[in-house]
Tab-separated table of C-alpha atoms in Angstrom:
chain	number	residue	atom	x	y	z
A	601	MET	CA	17.771	-9.985	-34.119
A	602	ASN	CA	19.188	-8.349	-30.969
A	603	THR	CA	20.730	-10.589	-28.384
A	604	LEU	CA	21.857	-9.668	-24.910
A	605	PRO	CA	25.562	-9.662	-24.101
A	606	ARG	CA	26.697	-12.235	-21.477
A	607	TRP	CA	26.928	-9.790	-18.646
A	608	ALA	CA	23.485	-8.529	-19.251
A	609	ASP	CA	22.013	-12.010	-19.593
A	610	LEU	CA	23.530	-13.082	-16.211
A	611	VAL	CA	23.144	-9.860	-14.154
A	612	LEU	CA	20.879	-7.199	-15.774
A	613	LEU	CA	18.087	-9.395	-17.028
A	614	PRO	CA	17.422	-11.097	-13.628
A	615	LEU	CA	17.521	-7.690	-11.903
A	616	VAL	CA	15.085	-6.175	-14.390
A	617	SER	CA	12.768	-9.245	-14.209
A	618	LEU	CA	12.846	-9.023	-10.358
A	619	LEU	CA	11.914	-5.327	-10.519
A	620	VAL	CA	9.084	-5.958	-12.887
A	621	ALA	CA	7.889	-8.837	-10.682
A	622	LEU	CA	8.001	-6.688	-7.567
A	623	LEU	CA	6.028	-3.906	-9.347
A	624	ALA	CA	3.321	-6.310	-10.593
A	625	ALA	CA	3.125	-7.999	-7.154
A	626	GLY	CA	2.871	-4.554	-5.522
A	627	ALA	CA	0.051	-3.591	-7.806
A	628	VAL	CA	-1.896	-6.700	-6.886
A	629	VAL	CA	-1.227	-6.208	-3.171
A	630	ALA	CA	-2.651	-2.604	-3.503
A	631	LEU	CA	-5.721	-3.958	-5.183
A	632	VAL	CA	-6.442	-6.242	-2.250
A	633	GLY	CA	-6.240	-3.245	0.069
A	634	GLN	CA	-2.761	-3.673	1.548
A	635	ASP	CA	0.128	-1.318	1.588
A	636	PRO	CA	2.724	-2.706	-0.834
A	637	TRP	CA	5.577	-0.745	0.821
A	638	GLU	CA	4.730	-2.163	4.268
A	639	VAL	CA	4.582	-5.669	2.860
A	640	ILE	CA	8.025	-5.294	1.123
A	641	GLN	CA	9.516	-3.855	4.253
A	642	VAL	CA	8.333	-6.595	6.452
A	643	LEU	CA	9.390	-9.213	3.948
A	644	VAL	CA	12.888	-7.761	3.609
A	645	TYR	CA	13.352	-7.332	7.383
A	646	GLY	CA	11.979	-10.780	8.088
A	647	ALA	CA	14.546	-12.272	5.610
A	648	PHE	CA	17.587	-10.213	6.382
A	649	GLY	CA	16.848	-7.965	9.386
A	650	THR	CA	17.781	-10.389	12.165
A	651	ALA	CA	20.442	-13.084	12.580
A	652	ARG	CA	17.706	-15.698	12.920
A	653	GLY	CA	15.995	-14.479	9.772
A	654	ILE	CA	19.251	-14.603	7.834
A	655	SER	CA	19.842	-18.087	9.081
A	656	TYR	CA	16.448	-19.314	7.921
A	657	THR	CA	16.992	-17.609	4.501
A	658	PHE	CA	20.304	-19.411	4.026
A	659	TYR	CA	18.697	-22.684	5.222
A	660	TYR	CA	15.964	-22.505	2.549
A	661	ALA	CA	18.498	-21.291	-0.036
A	662	THR	CA	20.745	-24.350	0.611
A	663	THR	CA	18.085	-26.785	-0.595
A	664	PHE	CA	17.261	-24.586	-3.631
A	665	VAL	CA	20.962	-24.483	-4.569
A	666	PHE	CA	21.019	-28.292	-4.896
A	667	THR	CA	17.813	-28.507	-6.864
A	668	GLY	CA	18.610	-25.436	-9.070
A	669	LEU	CA	22.000	-26.930	-9.864
A	670	ALA	CA	20.374	-30.186	-10.767
A	671	VAL	CA	18.019	-28.479	-13.259
A	672	ALA	CA	20.896	-26.521	-14.740
A	673	VAL	CA	23.172	-29.473	-15.423
A	674	ALA	CA	20.381	-31.316	-17.174
A	675	PHE	CA	19.579	-28.169	-19.162
A	676	HIS	CA	23.149	-27.756	-20.377
A	677	GLY	CA	22.869	-31.401	-21.629
A	678	GLY	CA	19.772	-30.449	-23.566
A	679	LEU	CA	17.307	-31.969	-21.098
A	680	PHE	CA	14.448	-30.421	-19.062
A	681	ASN	CA	14.633	-32.379	-15.813
A	682	ILE	CA	11.451	-31.666	-13.795
A	683	GLY	CA	12.122	-34.795	-11.610
A	684	GLY	CA	14.172	-33.014	-8.982
A	685	GLU	CA	11.468	-33.586	-6.465
A	686	GLY	CA	11.547	-37.343	-6.863
A	687	GLN	CA	15.275	-37.354	-7.071
A	688	ALA	CA	15.627	-35.401	-3.809
A	689	ILE	CA	13.066	-37.771	-2.135
A	690	MET	CA	15.212	-40.843	-3.077
A	691	GLY	CA	18.328	-39.046	-2.128
A	692	GLY	CA	16.845	-38.396	1.270
A	693	LEU	CA	15.843	-42.011	1.520
A	694	GLY	CA	19.343	-43.142	0.713
A	695	THR	CA	20.725	-40.717	3.257
A	696	GLY	CA	18.347	-41.990	5.924
A	697	LEU	CA	18.728	-45.634	5.283
A	698	VAL	CA	22.553	-45.808	5.881
A	699	ALA	CA	22.099	-43.600	8.964
A	700	LEU	CA	19.482	-45.993	10.424
A	701	TRP	CA	21.803	-49.024	9.525
A	702	TRP	CA	25.201	-47.751	10.590
A	703	SER	CA	25.080	-44.611	12.749
A	704	ALA	CA	24.862	-46.572	15.915
A	705	PHE	CA	28.471	-47.837	15.546
A	706	LEU	CA	30.155	-45.520	13.012
A	707	PRO	CA	31.864	-42.222	14.055
A	708	ALA	CA	30.540	-38.965	12.621
A	709	TRP	CA	33.718	-38.329	10.502
A	710	LEU	CA	32.944	-41.464	8.537
A	711	MET	CA	29.131	-41.577	8.910
A	712	LEU	CA	28.438	-38.218	7.359
A	713	PRO	CA	30.399	-38.687	4.135
A	714	ILE	CA	28.731	-42.128	3.727
A	715	MET	CA	25.335	-40.458	4.116
A	716	MET	CA	26.219	-37.854	1.566
A	717	LEU	CA	27.531	-40.472	-0.977
A	718	SER	CA	24.443	-42.627	-0.386
A	719	GLY	CA	22.100	-39.775	-1.004
A	720	ALA	CA	23.906	-38.693	-4.176
A	721	LEU	CA	23.947	-42.310	-5.487
A	722	PHE	CA	20.185	-42.842	-4.794
A	723	GLY	CA	19.451	-39.598	-6.563
A	724	MET	CA	21.799	-40.512	-9.404
A	725	ALA	CA	20.218	-43.910	-9.939
A	726	TRP	CA	16.701	-42.498	-9.905
A	727	ALA	CA	17.542	-39.879	-12.530
A	728	ALA	CA	19.693	-42.146	-14.691
A	729	VAL	CA	16.672	-44.368	-15.597
A	730	PRO	CA	14.756	-41.529	-17.287
A	731	GLY	CA	18.011	-40.509	-18.953
A	732	TYR	CA	18.502	-44.034	-20.348
A	733	LEU	CA	14.859	-44.248	-21.459
A	734	GLN	CA	15.274	-40.806	-23.275
A	735	ALA	CA	18.696	-41.746	-24.897
A	736	TYR	CA	17.993	-45.359	-25.932
A	737	ARG	CA	14.213	-45.824	-26.052
A	738	GLY	CA	12.893	-42.326	-27.099
A	739	SER	CA	10.648	-41.789	-24.027
A	740	HIS	CA	10.500	-38.028	-23.400
A	741	VAL	CA	12.399	-37.157	-20.207
A	742	VAL	CA	9.672	-34.667	-19.115
A	743	ILE	CA	7.001	-37.367	-19.050
A	744	THR	CA	9.177	-39.903	-17.310
A	745	THR	CA	10.498	-37.525	-14.616
A	746	ILE	CA	6.975	-36.434	-13.818
A	747	MET	CA	5.988	-40.026	-13.287
A	748	PHE	CA	9.121	-40.788	-11.339
A	749	ASN	CA	8.202	-37.967	-8.913
A	750	PHE	CA	4.974	-39.786	-7.995
A	751	ILE	CA	6.676	-43.168	-7.814
A	752	ALA	CA	9.426	-41.836	-5.472
A	753	SER	CA	6.796	-40.255	-3.198
A	754	THR	CA	4.973	-43.573	-3.081
A	755	VAL	CA	8.094	-45.564	-2.401
A	756	LEU	CA	8.964	-43.297	0.551
A	757	VAL	CA	5.457	-43.697	2.056
A	758	TYR	CA	5.595	-47.470	1.645
A	759	VAL	CA	9.074	-47.809	3.219
A	760	LEU	CA	8.200	-45.541	6.153
A	761	VAL	CA	4.739	-47.077	6.886
A	762	ASN	CA	5.657	-50.704	6.302
A	763	HIS	CA	9.213	-51.018	7.286
A	764	LEU	CA	10.718	-48.126	9.200
A	765	ARG	CA	7.960	-46.942	11.411
A	766	PRO	CA	8.341	-48.196	14.985
A	767	LYS	CA	5.652	-50.550	16.288
A	768	GLY	CA	2.823	-48.837	18.024
A	769	GLU	CA	3.551	-45.392	16.489
A	770	MET	CA	0.951	-43.730	14.191
A	771	SER	CA	3.302	-41.107	12.659
A	772	PRO	CA	4.932	-42.290	9.404
A	773	GLU	CA	8.544	-41.624	10.366
A	774	SER	CA	11.597	-43.553	11.341
A	775	VAL	CA	13.276	-43.609	14.730
A	776	ALA	CA	15.823	-40.829	15.416
A	777	PHE	CA	19.325	-41.324	14.134
A	778	SER	CA	22.299	-41.817	16.421
A	779	PRO	CA	24.306	-38.610	17.161
A	780	SER	CA	26.936	-39.518	14.573
A	781	ALA	CA	24.379	-38.970	11.791
A	782	LYS	CA	23.547	-35.494	12.732
A	783	LEU	CA	25.002	-32.791	10.635
A	784	PRO	CA	26.210	-29.966	13.010
A	785	ALA	CA	24.039	-26.812	13.037
A	786	ILE	CA	25.777	-23.488	12.256
A	787	HIS	CA	24.867	-21.995	15.677
A	788	GLU	CA	26.481	-24.988	17.387
A	789	VAL	CA	29.658	-24.522	15.346
A	790	LEU	CA	29.755	-20.814	16.006
A	791	ARG	CA	29.215	-21.426	19.696
A	792	HIS	CA	32.394	-23.564	19.783
A	793	ILE	CA	34.426	-20.600	18.513
A	794	GLY	CA	32.885	-18.132	20.947
A	795	ILE	CA	30.234	-16.500	18.729
A	796	ASP	CA	26.717	-16.294	20.089
A	797	TRP	CA	24.259	-17.041	17.261
A	798	PRO	CA	20.465	-17.817	17.527
A	799	SER	CA	19.364	-21.348	16.953
A	800	SER	CA	17.998	-22.203	13.464
A	801	PRO	CA	17.843	-25.148	11.029
A	802	LEU	CA	20.888	-23.780	9.184
A	803	ASN	CA	23.650	-26.386	9.176
A	804	LEU	CA	26.917	-27.293	7.625
A	805	SER	CA	25.180	-28.490	4.372
A	806	VAL	CA	25.350	-24.751	3.368
A	807	LEU	CA	29.082	-25.193	2.841
A	808	LEU	CA	28.304	-28.319	0.823
A	809	ALA	CA	25.943	-26.268	-1.394
A	810	ALA	CA	28.670	-23.739	-2.005
A	811	LEU	CA	31.167	-26.414	-2.886
A	812	ALA	CA	28.572	-28.054	-5.211
A	813	ALA	CA	28.085	-24.687	-7.090
A	814	VAL	CA	31.851	-24.364	-7.518
A	815	ALA	CA	32.160	-27.928	-8.622
A	816	VAL	CA	29.359	-27.602	-11.250
A	817	TYR	CA	31.010	-24.438	-12.631
A	818	LEU	CA	34.451	-26.150	-12.912
A	819	PHE	CA	32.904	-29.210	-14.405
A	820	LEU	CA	30.824	-27.490	-17.053
A	821	TRP	CA	33.289	-24.779	-18.127
A	822	ARG	CA	36.743	-26.059	-17.191
A	823	THR	CA	36.679	-29.793	-18.072
A	824	ARG	CA	36.608	-31.759	-21.368
A	825	ALA	CA	33.615	-33.836	-20.018
A	826	GLY	CA	31.702	-30.658	-19.322
A	827	TYR	CA	32.467	-29.328	-22.788
A	828	ARG	CA	31.164	-32.600	-24.317
A	829	LEU	CA	27.967	-32.388	-22.198
A	830	ARG	CA	27.362	-28.750	-23.234
A	831	ALA	CA	28.151	-29.606	-26.903
A	832	VAL	CA	25.427	-32.270	-26.962
A	833	GLY	CA	23.043	-29.831	-25.277
A	834	SER	CA	23.769	-27.189	-27.904
A	835	SER	CA	23.625	-29.508	-30.931
A	836	PRO	CA	23.404	-33.235	-30.728
A	837	GLY	CA	24.029	-33.617	-34.417
A	838	ALA	CA	27.104	-31.490	-34.470
A	839	ALA	CA	28.403	-33.263	-31.342
A	840	GLU	CA	27.843	-36.664	-33.050
A	841	TYR	CA	29.754	-35.433	-36.084
A	842	ALA	CA	32.624	-34.390	-33.830
A	843	GLY	CA	32.814	-37.854	-32.287
A	844	ILE	CA	30.807	-37.306	-29.073
A	845	LYS	CA	28.464	-39.966	-28.056
A	846	SER	CA	25.254	-38.058	-27.453
A	847	ARG	CA	23.316	-40.869	-25.874
A	848	HIS	CA	26.010	-41.457	-23.292
A	849	GLN	CA	26.059	-37.661	-22.529
A	850	VAL	CA	22.291	-37.622	-22.084
A	851	VAL	CA	22.521	-40.461	-19.377
A	852	MET	CA	25.509	-38.725	-17.795
A	853	ALA	CA	23.724	-35.352	-17.563
A	854	MET	CA	20.669	-36.872	-15.934
A	855	ALA	CA	22.916	-38.905	-13.511
A	856	ILE	CA	24.840	-35.823	-12.389
A	857	SER	CA	21.521	-33.902	-12.163
A	858	GLY	CA	20.004	-36.577	-9.899
A	859	ALA	CA	23.125	-36.759	-7.727
A	860	LEU	CA	22.927	-32.980	-6.987
A	861	ALA	CA	19.143	-33.242	-6.153
A	862	GLY	CA	19.926	-36.160	-3.901
A	863	LEU	CA	22.126	-33.942	-1.788
A	864	VAL	CA	18.956	-32.292	-0.443
A	865	GLY	CA	18.910	-35.110	2.063
A	866	MET	CA	21.990	-33.799	3.757
A	867	ASN	CA	20.262	-30.485	4.521
A	868	GLU	CA	16.852	-31.809	5.392
A	869	VAL	CA	17.330	-35.233	6.813
A	870	ALA	CA	20.918	-35.205	8.309
A	871	GLY	CA	20.870	-31.533	9.203
A	872	VAL	CA	17.376	-30.765	10.464
A	873	SER	CA	15.041	-33.678	11.267
A	874	GLY	CA	17.637	-36.258	12.355
A	875	LYS	CA	15.299	-38.954	11.094
A	876	LEU	CA	13.404	-40.017	7.977
A	877	ILE	CA	10.107	-38.285	7.639
A	878	LEU	CA	7.474	-37.470	4.961
A	879	GLU	CA	7.405	-34.177	3.074
A	880	PHE	CA	10.985	-33.239	3.835
A	881	VAL	CA	11.351	-31.983	0.215
A	882	SER	CA	8.056	-29.969	0.237
A	883	GLY	CA	8.139	-28.761	-3.385
A	884	ALA	CA	11.845	-27.830	-3.436
A	885	GLY	CA	12.334	-29.861	-6.627
A	886	PHE	CA	9.922	-27.677	-8.518
A	887	THR	CA	11.157	-24.464	-6.974
A	888	GLY	CA	14.584	-25.455	-8.375
A	889	ILE	CA	13.240	-25.079	-11.869
A	890	ALA	CA	12.362	-21.353	-11.215
A	891	VAL	CA	15.728	-20.937	-9.444
A	892	ALA	CA	17.649	-22.304	-12.432
A	893	LEU	CA	15.601	-20.202	-14.882
A	894	MET	CA	16.200	-16.993	-12.918
A	895	GLY	CA	19.804	-17.889	-12.434
A	896	ARG	CA	20.206	-18.254	-16.228
A	897	ASN	CA	21.545	-21.879	-15.513
A	898	HIS	CA	24.784	-20.519	-14.234
A	899	PRO	CA	26.028	-21.641	-10.766
A	900	LEU	CA	26.584	-18.051	-9.602
A	901	GLY	CA	23.201	-16.961	-10.723
A	902	ILE	CA	21.632	-20.025	-9.080
A	903	VAL	CA	23.223	-19.135	-5.781
A	904	LEU	CA	21.816	-15.506	-5.985
A	905	ALA	CA	18.426	-16.776	-7.120
A	906	SER	CA	18.373	-19.334	-4.265
A	907	LEU	CA	19.011	-16.579	-1.800
A	908	LEU	CA	16.119	-14.649	-3.290
A	909	PHE	CA	13.797	-17.528	-3.058
A	910	GLY	CA	14.989	-18.304	0.461
A	911	ALA	CA	14.208	-14.690	1.340
A	912	LEU	CA	10.770	-15.033	-0.118
A	913	PHE	CA	10.041	-18.133	1.852
A	914	GLN	CA	11.381	-16.730	5.215
A	915	GLY	CA	10.172	-13.135	4.597
A	916	GLY	CA	6.778	-14.417	3.391
A	917	ALA	CA	6.271	-16.277	6.618
A	918	GLU	CA	6.978	-13.069	8.583
A	919	VAL	CA	4.509	-11.107	6.364
A	920	ALA	CA	1.768	-13.617	7.011
A	921	PHE	CA	2.516	-13.310	10.766
A	922	GLU	CA	3.043	-9.574	11.065
A	923	VAL	CA	0.803	-7.878	8.504
A	924	GLN	CA	-2.840	-7.894	9.522
A	925	ASP	CA	-5.258	-9.463	7.106
A	926	PHE	CA	-2.403	-10.594	4.813
A	927	SER	CA	-3.038	-14.330	4.623
A	928	ARG	CA	-0.677	-17.169	3.752
A	929	ASP	CA	-2.463	-17.430	0.410
A	930	MET	CA	-1.463	-13.896	-0.379
A	931	VAL	CA	2.093	-14.712	0.374
A	932	VAL	CA	1.965	-17.564	-2.079
A	933	MET	CA	0.465	-15.187	-4.598
A	934	LEU	CA	3.332	-12.830	-4.063
A	935	GLN	CA	5.869	-15.580	-4.564
A	936	GLY	CA	3.980	-16.723	-7.680
A	937	PHE	CA	4.339	-13.369	-9.273
A	938	ILE	CA	8.047	-13.266	-8.699
A	939	VAL	CA	8.430	-16.880	-10.042
A	940	LEU	CA	6.305	-15.855	-13.148
A	941	PHE	CA	8.167	-12.682	-14.029
A	942	SER	CA	11.688	-13.895	-12.967
A	943	GLY	CA	11.226	-17.219	-14.753
A	944	ALA	CA	8.896	-17.478	-17.669
A	945	MET	CA	8.552	-13.762	-18.369
A	946	THR	CA	12.232	-13.337	-18.950
A	947	TYR	CA	11.690	-14.594	-22.523
A	948	VAL	CA	9.311	-11.621	-22.945
A	949	ILE	CA	11.553	-9.085	-21.153
A	950	ALA	CA	14.862	-10.250	-22.807
A	951	PRO	CA	14.111	-9.038	-26.392
A	952	ILE	CA	12.927	-5.620	-25.053
A	953	LEU	CA	15.961	-5.256	-22.959
A	954	ALA	CA	18.212	-6.219	-25.957
A	955	ARG	CA	16.623	-3.542	-28.051
A	956	LEU	CA	17.065	-0.935	-25.327
A	957	LEU	CA	20.703	-1.868	-24.872
A	958	GLY	CA	21.187	-1.693	-28.674
A	959	TRP	CA	19.526	1.653	-28.936
A	960	PHE	CA	21.720	3.144	-26.084
A	961	GLY	CA	24.762	1.583	-27.755
A	962	GLN	CA	23.992	3.185	-31.060
A	963	ALA	CA	23.271	6.481	-29.367
A	964	GLY	CA	26.586	6.374	-27.547
A	965	ALA	CA	28.402	5.409	-30.654
A	966	SER	CA	26.812	8.262	-32.675
A	967	LYS	CA	27.835	10.777	-29.962
A	968	THR	CA	31.371	9.506	-30.029
A	969	ASN	CA	31.473	9.829	-33.822
A	970	THR	CA	30.024	13.251	-33.747
A	971	GLY	CA	32.566	14.422	-31.094
A	972	ALA	CA	35.407	12.903	-33.171
A	973	SER	CA	34.372	14.638	-36.361
A	974	HIS	CA	34.105	18.001	-34.604
A	975	GLY	CA	37.587	17.391	-33.110
């Protein structure tokens, strides 16, 4: 059976899958009476053609990096964590609660790290429970994380409506945080150094996402703890034979995964809303699954896939606004095709690509041998 070399699996396969997805989506766009080339042009320009568009693309990508890394870490531990949505919700709750309690009297240099740590711990605790149930009670992590998504959403609604909503207000949201709990926006930072940049939700959590990607890479491939986690993910039986406690690694993989998802609160709660609100995750936990699949569960691939999905969200909004008769539902359809072909369909495309690479390799080798024999 042909297998893809590492470079092709990380780079070539996602590019081919994206190309196939764009061709399929273009065909459907043409069938509904739209010009595929015009739609693609507007989408790309909306995502990368202006400074504001780039900022929004990176803002969306920041959240997807956190949730994509969360899925990837669990995957390397042999787990399919689809609870990133709930873990991000609980992380945002943890981020918001400490801001509401302490931001009035703590300085920003202390408040912001505490918010980050609290969000990570809330997400970690929420994910560790399904990890424990999987490792020690045999409850399948897919089922438990699905249920925990709904529970987390309900917990957030209950806390906002019954405890954090100001009296006399109908909107289920908390009061605004004090300024020390607000993560600086990128355009504000750039203004301080003399660079004029349009305002956008993009904030300093984009740097936190980049650091998280580097940290996950170093952990998984440059530490003994990461090796043990990946060993259990590859073969629990072999790992146990080598003296690695697989149950412990399952809980740890889920805990780290939840901590990464919990960092979404720094982007959405501390960086944008400045208060605790409903729907600040808005499906990013599920998008993280597609991001991790397309990025082949590698931090570099996840960063690139997050940029792609950020571009789809930002560019798709521009397409719905600029292209006549191209509705928001059509934008969702376009995004769905790209998710389908860049995620699930990679397992269909990969064997075909492996055979093609094998054929070209054999053809190149035969030409080399023929040339050598004539020489």
